[in-house]
CSV table of C-alpha atoms and ligand atoms in Angstrom, one decimal:
chain,number,residue,atom,x,y,z
A,459,GLU,CA,0.0,0.0,0.0
A,460,GLU,CA,1.2,3.5,-0.9
A,461,GLU,CA,2.3,5.5,2.1
A,462,GLU,CA,0.9,9.0,2.3
A,463,ARG,CA,3.4,11.8,1.7
A,464,LEU,CA,4.7,13.8,4.6
A,465,HIS,CA,2.9,17.0,5.5
A,466,ILE,CA,4.9,19.3,7.8
A,467,MET,CA,4.2,22.8,9.2
A,468,ILE,CA,6.9,25.1,10.6
A,469,SER,CA,6.1,28.1,12.7
A,470,GLY,CA,8.1,30.6,14.8
A,471,PRO,CA,8.6,34.3,15.3
A,472,PRO,CA,10.0,36.5,12.5
A,473,ALA,CA,13.6,35.6,11.6
A,474,SER,CA,13.6,32.5,13.9
A,475,GLY,CA,15.1,30.5,11.0
A,476,LYS,CA,12.1,29.0,9.3
A,477,GLY,CA,13.3,29.6,5.8
A,478,THR,CA,16.8,28.4,6.6
A,479,GLN,CA,15.6,25.2,8.2
A,480,CYS,CA,13.1,24.6,5.3
A,481,GLN,CA,16.0,24.7,2.8
A,482,LEU,CA,17.8,22.0,4.9
A,483,ILE,CA,14.7,19.9,5.4
A,484,SER,CA,13.6,19.9,1.8
A,485,HIS,CA,17.1,19.1,0.6
A,486,LYS,CA,17.2,16.0,2.8
A,487,TYR,CA,13.5,14.9,2.7
A,488,GLY,CA,12.5,16.0,-0.8
A,489,LEU,CA,9.5,17.9,0.5
A,490,VAL,CA,8.2,20.9,-1.5
A,491,HIS,CA,8.8,24.1,0.5
A,492,VAL,CA,5.7,26.3,0.5
A,493,SER,CA,6.4,29.7,2.1
A,494,ALA,CA,3.4,32.1,2.6
A,495,GLY,CA,5.8,35.0,2.8
A,496,ASP,CA,7.6,34.0,-0.4
A,497,LEU,CA,4.4,33.5,-2.3
A,498,LEU,CA,3.3,37.0,-1.2
A,499,ARG,CA,6.6,38.5,-2.3
A,500,THR,CA,6.3,36.9,-5.7
A,501,GLU,CA,2.8,38.4,-6.0
A,502,ILE,CA,4.3,41.8,-5.1
A,503,SER,CA,7.0,41.5,-7.7
A,504,THR,CA,4.4,41.0,-10.5
A,505,ALA,CA,2.6,44.2,-9.3
A,506,SER,CA,-0.8,42.4,-9.3
A,507,PRO,CA,-3.7,43.9,-7.5
A,508,ASN,CA,-3.4,41.3,-4.7
A,509,GLY,CA,0.3,42.0,-4.5
A,510,LYS,CA,-0.2,45.7,-4.1
A,511,LEU,CA,-2.8,45.2,-1.4
A,512,ALA,CA,-0.6,42.6,0.4
A,513,LYS,CA,2.4,45.0,0.5
A,514,GLN,CA,0.4,47.6,2.5
A,515,PHE,CA,-0.1,45.0,5.3
A,516,MET,CA,3.4,43.6,5.1
A,517,GLU,CA,4.9,47.1,5.5
A,518,LYS,CA,3.0,47.5,8.7
A,519,GLY,CA,4.0,44.0,9.9
A,520,GLU,CA,0.3,42.9,9.9
A,521,LEU,CA,-1.3,39.8,8.6
A,522,VAL,CA,-2.4,40.0,5.0
A,523,PRO,CA,-6.2,39.4,4.7
A,524,ASP,CA,-7.2,35.8,4.7
A,525,ASP,CA,-9.0,35.8,1.4
A,526,ILE,CA,-5.7,36.5,-0.4
A,527,VAL,CA,-3.4,34.2,1.7
A,528,VAL,CA,-5.7,31.2,2.1
A,529,SER,CA,-6.4,30.8,-1.6
A,530,MET,CA,-2.8,31.4,-2.6
A,531,VAL,CA,-1.5,28.7,-0.2
A,532,THR,CA,-4.2,26.1,-0.9
A,533,ARG,CA,-3.6,26.5,-4.7
A,534,ARG,CA,0.1,25.9,-4.1
A,535,LEU,CA,-0.5,22.8,-1.9
A,536,SER,CA,-2.7,21.4,-4.6
A,537,GLN,CA,-0.1,21.4,-7.3
A,538,PRO,CA,1.3,18.1,-8.6
A,539,ASP,CA,4.7,18.5,-7.1
A,540,SER,CA,3.2,19.0,-3.6
A,541,LEU,CA,0.9,16.1,-4.0
A,542,LEU,CA,3.7,13.9,-5.3
A,543,HIS,CA,6.5,14.7,-2.9
A,544,GLY,CA,4.7,16.0,0.2
A,545,TRP,CA,5.0,19.5,1.5
A,546,LEU,CA,6.6,21.7,4.1
A,547,LEU,CA,4.4,24.7,4.9
A,548,ASP,CA,6.2,27.7,6.3
A,549,GLY,CA,4.5,30.7,7.9
A,550,PHE,CA,0.9,29.4,7.5
A,551,PRO,CA,-1.5,29.2,9.2
A,552,ARG,CA,-0.8,32.3,11.3
A,553,SER,CA,-4.3,32.6,12.8
A,554,LEU,CA,-7.1,30.4,13.9
A,555,SER,CA,-9.3,31.5,11.0
A,556,GLN,CA,-6.5,30.5,8.5
A,557,ALA,CA,-6.2,27.1,10.2
A,558,THR,CA,-9.9,26.6,10.0
A,559,SER,CA,-10.2,27.6,6.4
A,560,LEU,CA,-7.3,25.4,5.4
A,561,HIS,CA,-8.8,22.3,7.0
A,562,ARG,CA,-12.4,23.1,6.0
A,563,SER,CA,-12.3,20.7,3.1
A,564,GLY,CA,-10.8,18.0,5.3
A,565,HIS,CA,-7.6,18.3,3.4
A,566,PHE,CA,-4.1,19.6,4.1
A,567,LEU,CA,-3.8,18.1,7.6
A,568,PRO,CA,-0.2,18.1,8.9
A,569,HIS,CA,1.6,15.1,10.5
A,570,LEU,CA,3.9,17.3,12.5
A,571,PHE,CA,3.9,20.9,13.6
A,572,ILE,CA,7.4,22.3,14.2
A,573,LEU,CA,7.7,25.3,16.5
A,574,LEU,CA,11.0,27.2,16.5
A,575,ASP,CA,11.6,28.8,19.9
A,576,VAL,CA,14.0,31.7,19.8
A,577,SER,CA,14.5,34.5,22.3
A,578,GLU,CA,13.6,38.1,21.2
A,579,ASP,CA,17.0,39.7,21.5
A,580,ILE,CA,18.4,37.2,19.0
A,581,LEU,CA,15.6,37.8,16.6
A,582,VAL,CA,16.4,41.5,16.1
A,583,ASP,CA,20.0,40.6,15.4
A,584,ARG,CA,19.0,38.0,12.8
A,585,VAL,CA,16.7,40.3,11.0
A,586,VAL,CA,19.0,43.3,10.6
A,587,GLY,CA,21.9,41.1,9.3
A,588,ARG,CA,19.8,39.0,6.9
A,589,ARG,CA,20.6,39.2,3.2
A,590,LEU,CA,19.1,37.3,0.3
A,591,ASP,CA,20.6,36.1,-3.0
A,592,PRO,CA,18.0,36.9,-5.7
A,593,LEU,CA,19.7,34.4,-8.1
A,594,THR,CA,19.6,31.3,-5.9
A,595,GLY,CA,17.1,32.2,-3.2
A,596,ASN,CA,19.7,31.4,-0.6
A,597,ILE,CA,19.4,33.1,2.8
A,598,TYR,CA,22.6,34.7,4.3
A,599,HIS,CA,23.5,36.6,7.4
A,600,LEU,CA,26.3,39.1,7.4
A,601,LYS,CA,27.6,37.7,10.7
A,602,TYR,CA,26.3,34.1,11.0
A,603,SER,CA,26.1,32.9,7.4
A,604,PRO,CA,28.3,35.2,5.3
A,605,PRO,CA,28.3,34.8,1.5
A,606,GLU,CA,30.9,32.5,0.0
A,607,SER,CA,32.3,34.9,-2.5
A,608,ASP,CA,32.6,38.6,-3.4
A,609,GLU,CA,30.5,37.9,-6.5
A,610,ILE,CA,27.6,36.7,-4.3
A,611,ALA,CA,28.1,39.5,-1.8
A,612,ALA,CA,27.8,42.1,-4.5
A,613,ARG,CA,24.3,40.9,-5.5
A,614,LEU,CA,22.7,40.4,-2.1
A,615,THR,CA,19.5,42.2,-1.3
A,616,GLN,CA,17.6,43.1,1.8
A,617,ARG,CA,13.9,42.7,2.5
A,618,PHE,CA,11.8,45.8,2.7
A,619,ASP,CA,10.4,44.7,6.1
A,620,ASP,CA,13.8,43.8,7.7
A,621,THR,CA,14.4,46.8,9.9
A,622,GLU,CA,14.5,46.8,13.7
A,623,GLU,CA,11.3,48.9,13.8
A,624,LYS,CA,9.4,46.6,11.4
A,625,VAL,CA,10.5,43.4,13.1
A,626,LYS,CA,9.0,44.7,16.4
A,627,LEU,CA,5.6,45.1,14.6
A,628,ARG,CA,5.9,41.6,13.1
A,629,LEU,CA,6.7,40.2,16.5
A,630,ASN,CA,3.7,41.8,18.0
A,631,THR,CA,1.5,40.3,15.3
A,632,HIS,CA,3.1,36.9,16.0
A,633,ARG,CA,2.5,37.2,19.7
A,634,GLN,CA,-1.2,38.0,19.2
A,635,ASN,CA,-1.8,34.9,17.1
A,636,VAL,CA,0.6,32.2,18.1
A,637,GLU,CA,-1.3,30.7,21.0
A,638,SER,CA,-4.5,30.1,19.1
A,639,VAL,CA,-2.7,28.4,16.3
A,640,LEU,CA,-0.7,26.3,18.7
A,641,SER,CA,-3.8,25.1,20.5
A,642,MET,CA,-5.0,23.6,17.3
A,643,TYR,CA,-1.9,21.5,16.7
A,644,LYS,CA,-0.7,20.8,20.3
A,645,ASP,CA,-1.0,17.1,19.9
A,646,ILE,CA,1.4,17.0,17.0
A,647,THR,CA,3.7,19.9,18.0
A,648,VAL,CA,7.5,19.5,18.5
A,649,LYS,CA,9.2,22.4,20.1
A,650,ILE,CA,12.7,23.1,18.9
A,651,ASN,CA,15.4,25.2,20.5
A,652,GLY,CA,16.2,27.7,17.8
A,653,ASN,CA,18.7,29.7,19.7
A,654,VAL,CA,21.7,27.5,18.6
A,655,SER,CA,23.6,27.3,15.3
A,656,LYS,CA,21.6,26.4,12.2
A,657,GLU,CA,23.3,22.9,12.1
A,658,GLU,CA,22.3,22.2,15.7
A,659,VAL,CA,18.7,23.4,15.0
A,660,PHE,CA,18.6,21.1,12.0
A,661,ASN,CA,19.8,18.1,14.1
A,662,GLN,CA,16.8,18.5,16.4
A,663,ILE,CA,14.4,18.7,13.5
A,664,ASP,CA,16.1,15.8,11.7
A,665,SER,CA,15.6,13.5,14.7
A,666,ALA,CA,12.0,14.5,15.1
A,667,LEU,CA,11.4,13.7,11.4
A,668,THR,CA,13.3,10.4,11.7
A,669,ASN,CA,11.1,9.5,14.6
A,670,LEU,CA,8.0,10.4,12.8
A,671,LEU,CA,8.9,8.2,9.8
A,672,GLU,CA,9.8,5.3,12.1
A,673,GLN,CA,6.4,5.6,13.8
A,674,ARG,CA,4.6,5.6,10.4
A,675,LYS,CA,6.5,2.5,9.4
A,676,VAL,CA,5.5,0.7,12.5
A,677,ALA,CA,1.9,1.8,12.1
A,678,LEU,CA,1.8,0.6,8.5
A,679,GLY,CA,3.3,-2.7,9.4
A,680,LYS,CA,0.5,-3.4,11.9
A,681,THR,CA,-2.3,-3.0,9.4
B,1721,AP5,P1,7.5,35.9,6.3
B,1721,AP5,O1,8.2,36.1,5.1
B,1721,AP5,O2,7.0,34.6,6.7
B,1721,AP5,O3,8.4,36.5,7.5
B,1721,AP5,P2,8.6,36.1,9.0
B,1721,AP5,O4,7.6,35.2,9.6
B,1721,AP5,O5,8.8,37.4,9.7
B,1721,AP5,O6,9.8,35.2,9.0
B,1721,AP5,P3,11.1,35.5,8.2
B,1721,AP5,O7,11.0,35.1,6.8
B,1721,AP5,O8,11.5,36.9,8.5
B,1721,AP5,O9,12.2,34.7,9.0
B,1721,AP5,P4,12.5,33.1,9.0
B,1721,AP5,O10,12.0,32.5,10.2
B,1721,AP5,O11,12.3,32.5,7.7
B,1721,AP5,O12,14.1,33.3,9.2
B,1721,AP5,P5,15.4,33.0,8.2
B,1721,AP5,O13,15.6,31.6,8.0
B,1721,AP5,O14,15.3,33.9,7.0
B,1721,AP5,O15,6.3,36.9,6.3
B,1721,AP5,C1,6.5,38.3,6.0
B,1721,AP5,C2,5.1,39.0,6.0
B,1721,AP5,O16,4.2,38.5,5.1
B,1721,AP5,C3,4.4,39.0,7.4
B,1721,AP5,O17,4.8,40.0,8.2
B,1721,AP5,C4,2.9,39.2,6.9
B,1721,AP5,O18,2.7,40.6,6.7
B,1721,AP5,C5,2.9,38.4,5.6
B,1721,AP5,N1,2.5,37.0,5.8
B,1721,AP5,C6,3.2,35.9,5.8
B,1721,AP5,N2,2.5,34.8,6.0
B,1721,AP5,C7,1.2,35.2,6.2
B,1721,AP5,C8,0.0,34.6,6.6
B,1721,AP5,N3,0.0,33.3,6.8
B,1721,AP5,N4,-1.1,35.4,6.7
B,1721,AP5,C9,-1.1,36.7,6.6
B,1721,AP5,N5,0.1,37.4,6.3
B,1721,AP5,C10,1.2,36.7,6.1
B,1721,AP5,O19,16.6,33.5,9.2
B,1721,AP5,C11,16.7,34.8,9.5
B,1721,AP5,C12,18.2,35.2,9.6
B,1721,AP5,O20,18.8,34.6,10.6
B,1721,AP5,C13,18.9,34.9,8.3
B,1721,AP5,O21,19.9,35.9,8.0
B,1721,AP5,C14,19.7,33.6,8.6
B,1721,AP5,O22,20.8,33.4,7.9
B,1721,AP5,C15,19.9,33.7,10.1
B,1721,AP5,N6,19.8,32.5,10.8
B,1721,AP5,C16,18.9,31.5,10.6
B,1721,AP5,N7,19.1,30.5,11.5
B,1721,AP5,C17,20.1,30.9,12.3
B,1721,AP5,C18,20.8,30.2,13.4
B,1721,AP5,N8,20.4,29.1,13.9
B,1721,AP5,N9,21.9,30.9,13.9
B,1721,AP5,C19,22.2,32.1,13.4
B,1721,AP5,N10,21.7,32.7,12.4
B,1721,AP5,C20,20.6,32.1,11.8
């Protein structure tokens, strides 16, 4: 019997390392990385009406309205690659209403909810030093993950919402919503210490995923 593909959610405050860990996880486990923030930034780059509207909320560090985000995410999760390889959902759901909308159809239920726990002083430091490579999509940090060459360094960009002022607004939004989302997934939540190096964070996630796959094997063997 065909085993169902892995469905993983990852959550955590702004700049806690979600995107960084998603690159490592999808590289090892072959899951399709679906990032709500990345989908929104793509929408902004095409200057679509939804993109223009979304940017107004993102500039204030507020949640973009559900009608935009929910349909965008469910469409992405329904594409053939997500169905074939399984998915890793990053930054969604961010509110109870998003979680409820996502599961209304009975679909898109996660097997594991990863929560990155990072202290607030560290978050600000990670945000202001973050840089992105527009060519490869790789995430860098001037201090913790510097670019490998001058050529890469020269083309790095910074996100419009990566200032100390904006991250505080994003953090407030996160604080207001996190408990209600957590309550929905508490039975499948694994809390990860995100204060350590990215390799050490990944080791914790990797063992949680290994355990999950083991459990699923055992469960399948019993049927
Ligand atoms: P989104 O893009 O999701 O931003 P975010 O949640 O604030 O998270 P980030 O992308 O900033 O950080 P990250 O956790 O991925 O960290 P990263 O790996 O880059 O959302 C942006 C906006 O879009 C929201 O404010 C909202 O307006 C809107 N939006 C998104 N989803 C929405 C939704 N569901 N509903 C409504 N609106 C939505 O790492 C950060 C830095 O730290 C990097 O420089 C990295 O190199 C470094 N780093 C990572 N790990 C480590 C480590 N272990 N040690 C040292 N440095 C590290």
